[in-house]
Tab-separated table of C-alpha atoms in Angstrom:
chain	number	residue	atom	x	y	z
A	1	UNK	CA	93.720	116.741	109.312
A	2	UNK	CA	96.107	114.561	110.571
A	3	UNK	CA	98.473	112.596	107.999
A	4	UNK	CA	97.046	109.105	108.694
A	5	UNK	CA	93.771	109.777	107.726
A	6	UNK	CA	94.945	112.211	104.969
A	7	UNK	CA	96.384	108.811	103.902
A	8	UNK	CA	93.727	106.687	104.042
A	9	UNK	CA	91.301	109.282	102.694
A	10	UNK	CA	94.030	108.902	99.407
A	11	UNK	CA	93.595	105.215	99.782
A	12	UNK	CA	89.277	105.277	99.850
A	13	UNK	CA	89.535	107.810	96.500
A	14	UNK	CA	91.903	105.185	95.026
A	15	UNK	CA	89.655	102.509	95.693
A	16	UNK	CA	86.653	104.065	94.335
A	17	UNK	CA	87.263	105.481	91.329
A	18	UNK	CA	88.959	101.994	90.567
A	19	UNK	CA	85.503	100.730	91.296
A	20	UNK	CA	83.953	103.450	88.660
A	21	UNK	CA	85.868	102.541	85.964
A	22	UNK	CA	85.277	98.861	86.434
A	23	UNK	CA	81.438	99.915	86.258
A	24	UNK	CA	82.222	102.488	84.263
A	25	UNK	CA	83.644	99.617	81.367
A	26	UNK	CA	80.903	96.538	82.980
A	27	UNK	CA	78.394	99.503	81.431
A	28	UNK	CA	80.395	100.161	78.315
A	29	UNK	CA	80.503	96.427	77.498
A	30	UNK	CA	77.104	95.083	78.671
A	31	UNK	CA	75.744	97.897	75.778
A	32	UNK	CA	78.213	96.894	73.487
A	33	UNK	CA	77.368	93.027	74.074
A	34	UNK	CA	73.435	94.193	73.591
A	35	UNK	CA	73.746	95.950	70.377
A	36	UNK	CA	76.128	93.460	68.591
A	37	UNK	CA	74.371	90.008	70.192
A	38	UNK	CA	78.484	89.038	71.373
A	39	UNK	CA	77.208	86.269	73.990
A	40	UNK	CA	81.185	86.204	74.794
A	41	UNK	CA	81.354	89.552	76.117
A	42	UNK	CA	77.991	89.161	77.888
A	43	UNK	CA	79.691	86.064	80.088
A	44	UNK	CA	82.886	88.474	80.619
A	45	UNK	CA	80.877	91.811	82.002
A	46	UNK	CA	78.929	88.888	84.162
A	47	UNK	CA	82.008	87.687	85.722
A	48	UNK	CA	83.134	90.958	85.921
A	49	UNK	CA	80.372	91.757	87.939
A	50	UNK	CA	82.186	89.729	91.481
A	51	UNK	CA	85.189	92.044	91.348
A	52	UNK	CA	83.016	95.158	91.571
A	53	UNK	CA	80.994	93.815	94.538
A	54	UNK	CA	84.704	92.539	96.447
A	55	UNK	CA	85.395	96.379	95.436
A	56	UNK	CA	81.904	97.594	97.270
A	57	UNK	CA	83.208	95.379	100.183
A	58	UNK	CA	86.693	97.017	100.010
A	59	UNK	CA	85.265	100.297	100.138
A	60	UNK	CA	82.568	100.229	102.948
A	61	UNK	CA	85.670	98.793	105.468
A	62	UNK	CA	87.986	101.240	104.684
A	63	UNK	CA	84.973	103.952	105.273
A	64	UNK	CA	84.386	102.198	108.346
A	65	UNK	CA	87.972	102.239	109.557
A	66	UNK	CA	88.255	105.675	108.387
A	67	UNK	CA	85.476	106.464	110.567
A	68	UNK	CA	86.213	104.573	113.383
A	69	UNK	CA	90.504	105.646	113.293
A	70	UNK	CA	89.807	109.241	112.556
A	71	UNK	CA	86.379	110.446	114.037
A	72	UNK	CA	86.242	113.282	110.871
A	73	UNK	CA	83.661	115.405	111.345
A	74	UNK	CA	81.994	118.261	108.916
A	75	UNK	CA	83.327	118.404	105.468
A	76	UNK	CA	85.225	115.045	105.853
A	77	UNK	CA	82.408	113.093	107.380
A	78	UNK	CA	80.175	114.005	104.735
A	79	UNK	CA	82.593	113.405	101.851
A	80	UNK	CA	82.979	109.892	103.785
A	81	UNK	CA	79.373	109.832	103.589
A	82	UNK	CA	78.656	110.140	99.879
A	83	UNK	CA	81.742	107.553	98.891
A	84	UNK	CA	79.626	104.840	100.795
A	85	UNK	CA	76.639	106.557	98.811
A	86	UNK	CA	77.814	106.903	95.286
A	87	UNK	CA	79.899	102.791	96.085
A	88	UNK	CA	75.856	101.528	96.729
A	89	UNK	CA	74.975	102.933	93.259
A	90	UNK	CA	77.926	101.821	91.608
A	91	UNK	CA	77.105	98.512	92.805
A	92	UNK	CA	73.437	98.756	91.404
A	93	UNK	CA	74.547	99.868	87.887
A	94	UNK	CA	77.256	96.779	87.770
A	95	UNK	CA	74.262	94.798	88.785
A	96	UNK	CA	72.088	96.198	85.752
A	97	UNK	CA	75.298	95.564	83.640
A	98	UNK	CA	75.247	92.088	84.361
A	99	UNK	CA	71.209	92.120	84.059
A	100	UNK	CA	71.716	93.406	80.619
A	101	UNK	CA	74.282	90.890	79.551
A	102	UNK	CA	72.159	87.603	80.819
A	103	UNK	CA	69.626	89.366	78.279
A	104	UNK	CA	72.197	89.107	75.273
A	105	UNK	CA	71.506	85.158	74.539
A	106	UNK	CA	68.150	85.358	74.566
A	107	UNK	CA	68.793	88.121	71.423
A	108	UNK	CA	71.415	85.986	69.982
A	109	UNK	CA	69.534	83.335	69.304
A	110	UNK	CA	66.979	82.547	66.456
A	111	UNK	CA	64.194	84.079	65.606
A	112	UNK	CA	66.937	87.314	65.513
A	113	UNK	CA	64.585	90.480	66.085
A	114	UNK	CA	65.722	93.818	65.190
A	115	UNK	CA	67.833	96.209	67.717
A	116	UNK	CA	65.539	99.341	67.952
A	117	UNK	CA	67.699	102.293	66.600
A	118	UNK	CA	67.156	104.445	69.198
A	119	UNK	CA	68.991	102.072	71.618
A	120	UNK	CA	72.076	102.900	70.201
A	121	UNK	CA	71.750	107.190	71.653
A	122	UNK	CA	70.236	105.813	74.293
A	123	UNK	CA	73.071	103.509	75.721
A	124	UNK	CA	75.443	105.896	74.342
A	125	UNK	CA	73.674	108.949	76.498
A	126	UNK	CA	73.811	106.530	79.279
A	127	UNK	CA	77.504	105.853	79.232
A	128	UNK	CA	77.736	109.474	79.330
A	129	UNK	CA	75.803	110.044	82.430
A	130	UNK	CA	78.021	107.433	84.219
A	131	UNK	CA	81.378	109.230	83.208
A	132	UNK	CA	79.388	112.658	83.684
A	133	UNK	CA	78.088	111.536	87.388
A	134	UNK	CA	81.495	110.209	88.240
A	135	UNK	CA	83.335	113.339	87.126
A	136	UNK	CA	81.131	115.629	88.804
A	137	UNK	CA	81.775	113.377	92.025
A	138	UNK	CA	85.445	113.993	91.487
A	139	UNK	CA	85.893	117.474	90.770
A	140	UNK	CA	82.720	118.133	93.129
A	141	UNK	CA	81.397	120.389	89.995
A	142	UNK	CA	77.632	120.685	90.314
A	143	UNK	CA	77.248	122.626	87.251
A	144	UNK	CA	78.230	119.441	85.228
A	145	UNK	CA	76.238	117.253	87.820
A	146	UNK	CA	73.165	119.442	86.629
A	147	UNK	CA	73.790	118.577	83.092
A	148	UNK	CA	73.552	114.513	83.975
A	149	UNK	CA	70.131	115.220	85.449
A	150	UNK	CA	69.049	116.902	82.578
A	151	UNK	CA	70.400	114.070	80.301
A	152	UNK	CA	67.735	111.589	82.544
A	153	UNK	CA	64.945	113.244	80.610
A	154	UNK	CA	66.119	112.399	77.334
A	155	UNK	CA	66.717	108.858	78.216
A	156	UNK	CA	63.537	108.217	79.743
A	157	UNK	CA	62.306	109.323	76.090
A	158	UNK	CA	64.382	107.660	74.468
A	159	UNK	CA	63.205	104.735	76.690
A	160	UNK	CA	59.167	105.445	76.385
A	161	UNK	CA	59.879	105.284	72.392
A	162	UNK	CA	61.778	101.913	72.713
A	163	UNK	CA	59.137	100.210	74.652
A	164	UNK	CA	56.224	101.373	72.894
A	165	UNK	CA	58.529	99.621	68.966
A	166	UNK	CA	58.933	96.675	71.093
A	167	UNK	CA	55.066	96.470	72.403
A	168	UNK	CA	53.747	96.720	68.497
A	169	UNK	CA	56.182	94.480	67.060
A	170	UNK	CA	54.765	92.139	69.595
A	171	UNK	CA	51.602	92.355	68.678
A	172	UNK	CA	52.808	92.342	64.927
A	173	UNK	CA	54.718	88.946	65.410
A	174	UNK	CA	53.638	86.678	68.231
A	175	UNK	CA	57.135	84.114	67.986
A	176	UNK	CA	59.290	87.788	68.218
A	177	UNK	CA	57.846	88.063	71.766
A	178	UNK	CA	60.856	85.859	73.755
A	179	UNK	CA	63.741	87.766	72.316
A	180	UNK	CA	61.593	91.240	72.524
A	181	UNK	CA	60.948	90.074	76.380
A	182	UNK	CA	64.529	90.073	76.623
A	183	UNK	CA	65.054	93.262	74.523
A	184	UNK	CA	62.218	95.060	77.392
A	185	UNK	CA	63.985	93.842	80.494
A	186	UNK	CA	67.209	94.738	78.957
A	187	UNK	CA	65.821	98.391	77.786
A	188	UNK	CA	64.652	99.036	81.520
A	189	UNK	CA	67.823	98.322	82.900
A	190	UNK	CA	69.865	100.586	80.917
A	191	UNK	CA	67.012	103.111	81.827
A	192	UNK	CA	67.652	102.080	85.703
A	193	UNK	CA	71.550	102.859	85.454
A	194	UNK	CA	70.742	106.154	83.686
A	195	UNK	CA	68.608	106.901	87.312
A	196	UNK	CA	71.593	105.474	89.350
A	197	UNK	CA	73.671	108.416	87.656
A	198	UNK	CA	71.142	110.742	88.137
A	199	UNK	CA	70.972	109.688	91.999
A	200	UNK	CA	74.935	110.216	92.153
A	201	UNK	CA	74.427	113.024	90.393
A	202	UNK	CA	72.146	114.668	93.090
A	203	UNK	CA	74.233	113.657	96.165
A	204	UNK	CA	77.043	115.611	94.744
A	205	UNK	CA	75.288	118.693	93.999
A	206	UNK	CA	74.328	118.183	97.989
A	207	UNK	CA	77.626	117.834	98.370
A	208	UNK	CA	79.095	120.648	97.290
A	209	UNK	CA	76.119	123.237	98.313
A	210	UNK	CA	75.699	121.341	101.130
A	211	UNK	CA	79.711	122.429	101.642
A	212	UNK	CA	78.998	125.823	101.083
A	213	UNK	CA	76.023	126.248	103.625
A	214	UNK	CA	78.094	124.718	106.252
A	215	UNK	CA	80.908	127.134	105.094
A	216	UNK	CA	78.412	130.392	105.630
A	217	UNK	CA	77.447	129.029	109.166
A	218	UNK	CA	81.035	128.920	110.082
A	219	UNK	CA	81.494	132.290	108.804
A	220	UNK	CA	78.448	133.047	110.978
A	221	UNK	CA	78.745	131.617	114.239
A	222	UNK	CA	80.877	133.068	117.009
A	223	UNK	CA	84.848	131.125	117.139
A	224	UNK	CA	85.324	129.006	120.010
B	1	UNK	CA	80.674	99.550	125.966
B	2	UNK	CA	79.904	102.778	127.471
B	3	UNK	CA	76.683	103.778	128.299
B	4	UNK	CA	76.356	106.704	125.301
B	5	UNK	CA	76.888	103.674	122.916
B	6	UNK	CA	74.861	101.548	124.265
B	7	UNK	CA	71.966	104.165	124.666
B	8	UNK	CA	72.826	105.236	120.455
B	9	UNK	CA	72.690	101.185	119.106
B	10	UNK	CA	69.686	101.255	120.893
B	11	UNK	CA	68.929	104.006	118.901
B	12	UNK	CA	69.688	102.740	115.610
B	13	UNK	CA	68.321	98.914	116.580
B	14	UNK	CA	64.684	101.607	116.669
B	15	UNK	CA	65.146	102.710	113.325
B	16	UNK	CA	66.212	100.018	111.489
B	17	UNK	CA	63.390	98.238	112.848
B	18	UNK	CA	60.493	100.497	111.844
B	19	UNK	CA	62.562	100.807	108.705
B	20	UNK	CA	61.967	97.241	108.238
B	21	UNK	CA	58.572	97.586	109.565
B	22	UNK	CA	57.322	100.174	107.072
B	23	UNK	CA	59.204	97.964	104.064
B	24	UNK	CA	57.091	94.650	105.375
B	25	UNK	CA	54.125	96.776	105.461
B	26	UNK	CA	54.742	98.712	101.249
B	27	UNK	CA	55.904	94.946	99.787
B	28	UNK	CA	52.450	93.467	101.484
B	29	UNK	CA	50.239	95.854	100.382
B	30	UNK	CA	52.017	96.144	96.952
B	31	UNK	CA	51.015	92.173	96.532
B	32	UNK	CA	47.610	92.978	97.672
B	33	UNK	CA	47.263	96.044	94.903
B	34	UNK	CA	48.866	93.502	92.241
B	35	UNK	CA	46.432	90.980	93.385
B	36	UNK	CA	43.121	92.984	93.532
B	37	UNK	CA	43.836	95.813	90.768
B	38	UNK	CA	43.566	98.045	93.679
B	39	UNK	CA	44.783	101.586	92.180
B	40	UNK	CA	43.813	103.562	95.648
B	41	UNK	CA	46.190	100.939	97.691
B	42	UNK	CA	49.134	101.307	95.233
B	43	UNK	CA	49.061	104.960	94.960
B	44	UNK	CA	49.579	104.872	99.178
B	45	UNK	CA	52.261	102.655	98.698
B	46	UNK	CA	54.023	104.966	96.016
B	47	UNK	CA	53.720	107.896	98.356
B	48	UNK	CA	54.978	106.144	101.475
B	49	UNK	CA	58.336	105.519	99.453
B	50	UNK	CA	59.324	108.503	100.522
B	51	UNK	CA	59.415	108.010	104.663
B	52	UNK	CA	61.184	104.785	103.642
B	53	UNK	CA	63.846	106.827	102.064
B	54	UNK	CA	64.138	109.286	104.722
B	55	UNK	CA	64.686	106.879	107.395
B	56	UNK	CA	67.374	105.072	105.395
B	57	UNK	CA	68.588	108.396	105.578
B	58	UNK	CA	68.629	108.694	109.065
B	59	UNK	CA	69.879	105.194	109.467
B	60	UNK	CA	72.865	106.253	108.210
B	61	UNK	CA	73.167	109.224	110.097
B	62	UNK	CA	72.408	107.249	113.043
B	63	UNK	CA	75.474	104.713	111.985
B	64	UNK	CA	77.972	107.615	110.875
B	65	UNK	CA	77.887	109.294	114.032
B	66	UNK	CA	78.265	106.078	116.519
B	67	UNK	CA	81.812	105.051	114.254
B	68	UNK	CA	82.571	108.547	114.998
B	69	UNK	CA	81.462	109.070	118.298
B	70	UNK	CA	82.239	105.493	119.793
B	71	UNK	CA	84.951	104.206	117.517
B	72	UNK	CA	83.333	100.931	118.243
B	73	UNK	CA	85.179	97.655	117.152
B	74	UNK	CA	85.080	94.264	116.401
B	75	UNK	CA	81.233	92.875	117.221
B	76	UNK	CA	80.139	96.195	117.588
B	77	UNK	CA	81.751	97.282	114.239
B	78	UNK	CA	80.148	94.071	112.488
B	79	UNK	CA	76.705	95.709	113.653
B	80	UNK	CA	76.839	98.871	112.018
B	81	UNK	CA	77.975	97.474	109.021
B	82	UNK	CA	75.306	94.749	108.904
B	83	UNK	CA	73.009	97.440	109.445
B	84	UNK	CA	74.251	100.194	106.772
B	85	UNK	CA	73.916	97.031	104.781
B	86	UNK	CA	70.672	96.205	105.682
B	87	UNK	CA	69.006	99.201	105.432
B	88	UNK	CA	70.296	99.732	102.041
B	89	UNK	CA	68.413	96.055	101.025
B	90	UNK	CA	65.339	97.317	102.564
B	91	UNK	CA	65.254	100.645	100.412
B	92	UNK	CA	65.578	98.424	97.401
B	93	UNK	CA	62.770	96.131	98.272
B	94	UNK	CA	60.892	99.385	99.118
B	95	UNK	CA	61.588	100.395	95.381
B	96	UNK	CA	60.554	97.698	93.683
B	97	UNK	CA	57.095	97.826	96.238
B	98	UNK	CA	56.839	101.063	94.484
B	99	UNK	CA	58.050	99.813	90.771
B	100	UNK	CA	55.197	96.784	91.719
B	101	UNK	CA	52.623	99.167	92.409
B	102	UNK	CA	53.470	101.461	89.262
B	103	UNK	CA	52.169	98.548	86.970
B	104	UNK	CA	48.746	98.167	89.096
B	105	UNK	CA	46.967	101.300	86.648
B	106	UNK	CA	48.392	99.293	83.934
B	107	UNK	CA	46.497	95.700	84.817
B	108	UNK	CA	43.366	97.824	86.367
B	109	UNK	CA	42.259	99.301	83.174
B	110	UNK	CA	40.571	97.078	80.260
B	111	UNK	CA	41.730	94.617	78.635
B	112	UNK	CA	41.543	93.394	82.080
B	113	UNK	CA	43.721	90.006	81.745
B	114	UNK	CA	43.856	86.954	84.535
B	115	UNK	CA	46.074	86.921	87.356
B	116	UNK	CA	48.015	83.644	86.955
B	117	UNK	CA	47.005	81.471	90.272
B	118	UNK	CA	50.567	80.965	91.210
B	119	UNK	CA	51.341	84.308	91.944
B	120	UNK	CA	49.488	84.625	95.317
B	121	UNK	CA	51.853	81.779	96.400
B	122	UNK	CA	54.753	83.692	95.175
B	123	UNK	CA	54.206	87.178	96.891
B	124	UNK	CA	52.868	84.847	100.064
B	125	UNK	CA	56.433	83.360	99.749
B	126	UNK	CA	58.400	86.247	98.937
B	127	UNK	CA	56.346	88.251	102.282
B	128	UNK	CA	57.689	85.236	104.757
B	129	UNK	CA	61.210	86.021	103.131
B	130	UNK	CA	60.849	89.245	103.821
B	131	UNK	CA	59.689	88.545	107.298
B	132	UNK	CA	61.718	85.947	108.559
B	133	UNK	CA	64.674	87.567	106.859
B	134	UNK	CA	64.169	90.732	109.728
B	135	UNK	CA	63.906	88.343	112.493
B	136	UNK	CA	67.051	86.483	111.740
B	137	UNK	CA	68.394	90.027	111.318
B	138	UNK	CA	66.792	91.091	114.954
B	139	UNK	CA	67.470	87.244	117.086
B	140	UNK	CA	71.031	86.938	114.917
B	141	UNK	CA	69.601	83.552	114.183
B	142	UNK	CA	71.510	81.691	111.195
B	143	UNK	CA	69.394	78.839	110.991
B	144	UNK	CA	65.967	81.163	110.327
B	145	UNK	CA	68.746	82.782	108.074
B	146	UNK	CA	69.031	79.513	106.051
B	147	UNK	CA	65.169	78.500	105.643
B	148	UNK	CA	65.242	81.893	103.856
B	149	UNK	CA	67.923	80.887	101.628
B	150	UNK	CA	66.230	77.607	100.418
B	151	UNK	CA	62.564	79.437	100.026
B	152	UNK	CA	63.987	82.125	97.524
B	153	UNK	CA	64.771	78.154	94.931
B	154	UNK	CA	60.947	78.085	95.171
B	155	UNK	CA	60.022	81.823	94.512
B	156	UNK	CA	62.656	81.348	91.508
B	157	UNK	CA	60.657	78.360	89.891
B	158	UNK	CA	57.442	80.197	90.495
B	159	UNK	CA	58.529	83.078	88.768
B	160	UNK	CA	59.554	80.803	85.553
B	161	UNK	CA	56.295	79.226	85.935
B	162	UNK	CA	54.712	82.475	85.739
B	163	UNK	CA	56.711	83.917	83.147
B	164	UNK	CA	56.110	81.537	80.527
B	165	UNK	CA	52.349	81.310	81.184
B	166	UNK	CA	52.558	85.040	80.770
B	167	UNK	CA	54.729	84.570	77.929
B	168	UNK	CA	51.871	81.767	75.957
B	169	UNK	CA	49.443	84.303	76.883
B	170	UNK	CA	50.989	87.133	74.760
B	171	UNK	CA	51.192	84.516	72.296
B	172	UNK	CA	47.607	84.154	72.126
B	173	UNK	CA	45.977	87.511	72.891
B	174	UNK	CA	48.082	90.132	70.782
B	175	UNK	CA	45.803	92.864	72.582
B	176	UNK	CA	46.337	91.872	75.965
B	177	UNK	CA	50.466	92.648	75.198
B	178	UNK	CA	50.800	95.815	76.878
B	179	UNK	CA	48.824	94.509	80.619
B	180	UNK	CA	50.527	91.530	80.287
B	181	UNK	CA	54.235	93.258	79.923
B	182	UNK	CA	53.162	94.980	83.041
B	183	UNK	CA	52.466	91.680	85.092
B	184	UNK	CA	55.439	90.662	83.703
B	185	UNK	CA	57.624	93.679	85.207
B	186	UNK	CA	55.443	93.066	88.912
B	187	UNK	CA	56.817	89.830	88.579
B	188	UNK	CA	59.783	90.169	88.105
B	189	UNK	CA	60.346	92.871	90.885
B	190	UNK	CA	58.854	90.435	93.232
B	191	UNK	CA	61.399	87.913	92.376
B	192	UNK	CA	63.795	90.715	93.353
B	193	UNK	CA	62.564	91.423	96.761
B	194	UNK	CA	62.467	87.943	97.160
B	195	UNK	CA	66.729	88.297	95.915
B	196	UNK	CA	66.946	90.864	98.804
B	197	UNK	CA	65.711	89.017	101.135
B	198	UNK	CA	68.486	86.501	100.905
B	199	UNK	CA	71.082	88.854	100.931
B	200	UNK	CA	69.780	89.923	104.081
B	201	UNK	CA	69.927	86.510	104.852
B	202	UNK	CA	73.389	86.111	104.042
B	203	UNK	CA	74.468	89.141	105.808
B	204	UNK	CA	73.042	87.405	109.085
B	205	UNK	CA	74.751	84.425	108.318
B	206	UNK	CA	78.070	86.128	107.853
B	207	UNK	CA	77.515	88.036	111.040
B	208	UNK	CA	76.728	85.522	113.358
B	209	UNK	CA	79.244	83.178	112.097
B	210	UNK	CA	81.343	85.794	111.510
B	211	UNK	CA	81.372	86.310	115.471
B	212	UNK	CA	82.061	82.656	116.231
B	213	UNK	CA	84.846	82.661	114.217
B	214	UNK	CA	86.630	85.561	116.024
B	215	UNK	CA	85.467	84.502	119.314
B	216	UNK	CA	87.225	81.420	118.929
B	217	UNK	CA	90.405	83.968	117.339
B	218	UNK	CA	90.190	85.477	120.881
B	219	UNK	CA	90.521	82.162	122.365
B	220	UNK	CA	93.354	81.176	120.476
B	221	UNK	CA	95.311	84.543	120.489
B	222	UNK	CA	97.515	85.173	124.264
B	223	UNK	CA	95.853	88.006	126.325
B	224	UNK	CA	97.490	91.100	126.381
């Protein structure tokens, strides 16, 4: 590899694991700003949200120059590959962050229903995910990348028991139903970032098995 | 452009466009399940998810290997990126066609509960986005670009309108809650498709404009 692109490969790592601790926190907060009704925190992980899509910019040209410049091929190409993957998910969990947090006024204003209790695990076994995925990403470790998948299943409980508290305290008080709208959509998307994980989750385990096929074929094939 | 490149953007210009094709074809017939209860039709658009997947898949494949390959630059560059871009809008709007027809079993079983009128307009609407959103992508036409831009205002109010006659209609039937939640999730996904139509939209904007403005650069700038 030559130093230039070991250089810029540096530089895309950089850039995206700035941009998965910005989602990373936008995640952190919008659950925070959900559980505790803070409508101030809700407008900051919204504003927030433009920085992490300048940062999805950022990284798709410097993959592009990367592969453009360089012309990597095998093991670089598809670590190239799963950065512009693992930026598009990124992206879609700030964007669920910020979906939460327009959610928050509509729970900090009167009639105040109550937060579910199991929202609490389940935003907290969310953020976990995230930091899981995103570890597993960096130290391509598909053993902990496995453990974030099997995480998903608890959350979609955790989810299917939300829903079906909000659904009969709907039915139990008909002027509860705006805020517990607002409680559902917010409840799906913290469901939809715990998938986004999951999805990073799987490309690395391709990653890194997919790594070790190619590895066995080299060892197979005649040299050149 | 040599005539490798040329022969692989035609290519990829194949397989973004029966991409685009097959997403036209899910969000349609999601509307149509939606709109007739139709349990048979959404079930075929849950299973053709999967092909949509797959060829965003090889979409990117198909992009990877001509910045490798080619090293293509400036116009051509802009291309590939609009079209890693675009595909990546189309999978979403494939996913919430799926997400749409998810909630069909849920409105298809008793309490069966009414339609609201205004939501054949809507997907009608949000299908012409879609539509005319591809062909601004395919003629690099800004101005079809734009009439995008200004329908997605008028899928937005339709979706409010929708939304709180969904919302007085929980009010009033506490048993028709749980059909009506899922009518409110279709709905909202629709609005979203709708959402990714216009960053398609955008994205052709940007493009085409995007090409003016260093066309004129080239003017400006000495030969070398």
């Amino acid at each position: 590899m030559s130093k230039h692109m070991q250089r810029d490969l540096e530089k895309l790592q950089k850039s995206i694991l700035r941009m998965a601790s910005l989602v990373e926190e936008a995640v952190f907060q919008a659950a925070q700003a959900l559980q505790t009704r803070d409508t101030d925190l809700a407008d900051r992980v919204i504003e927030g949200d433009n920085l992490i899509d300048l940062l999805e910019n950022e990284v798709h040209e410097e993959c592009l120059k990367i592969l453009a410049l360089h012309q990597p091929v095998a093991v670089d190409l598809r670590r190239i590959s799963s950065v512009l993957f693992i930026s598009t998910n990124l992206e879609r969990m700030g964007d669920y962050a910020t979906a939460i947090a327009e959610r928050v006024p509509g729970l900090a204003k009167p009639p105040l229903v109550a937060i579910p209790e199991r929202l609490k695990p389940m935003t907290e076994r969310t953020i976990l995910m995230v930091r899981k995925a995103l570890d597993a990403f960096v130290n391509s470790d598909a053993a902990t990348a496995r453990t974030v998948i099997r995480l998903d299943d608890e959350v979609d409980a955790d989810n299917a028991t939300i829903i079906r508290e909000i659904v009969a305290e709907m039915k139990r008080v008909a002027d509860h139903i705006e805020p517990l709208l607002s409680l559902f959509s917010a409840v799906r998307h913290v469901e939809r970032i715990a998938d986004h994980a999951t999805n990073i989750s799987e490309d690395v385990i391709y990653l890194v098995e997919g790594a070790i096929v190619r590895h066995h074929h080299e060892l197979l094939e005649p040299q050149s």
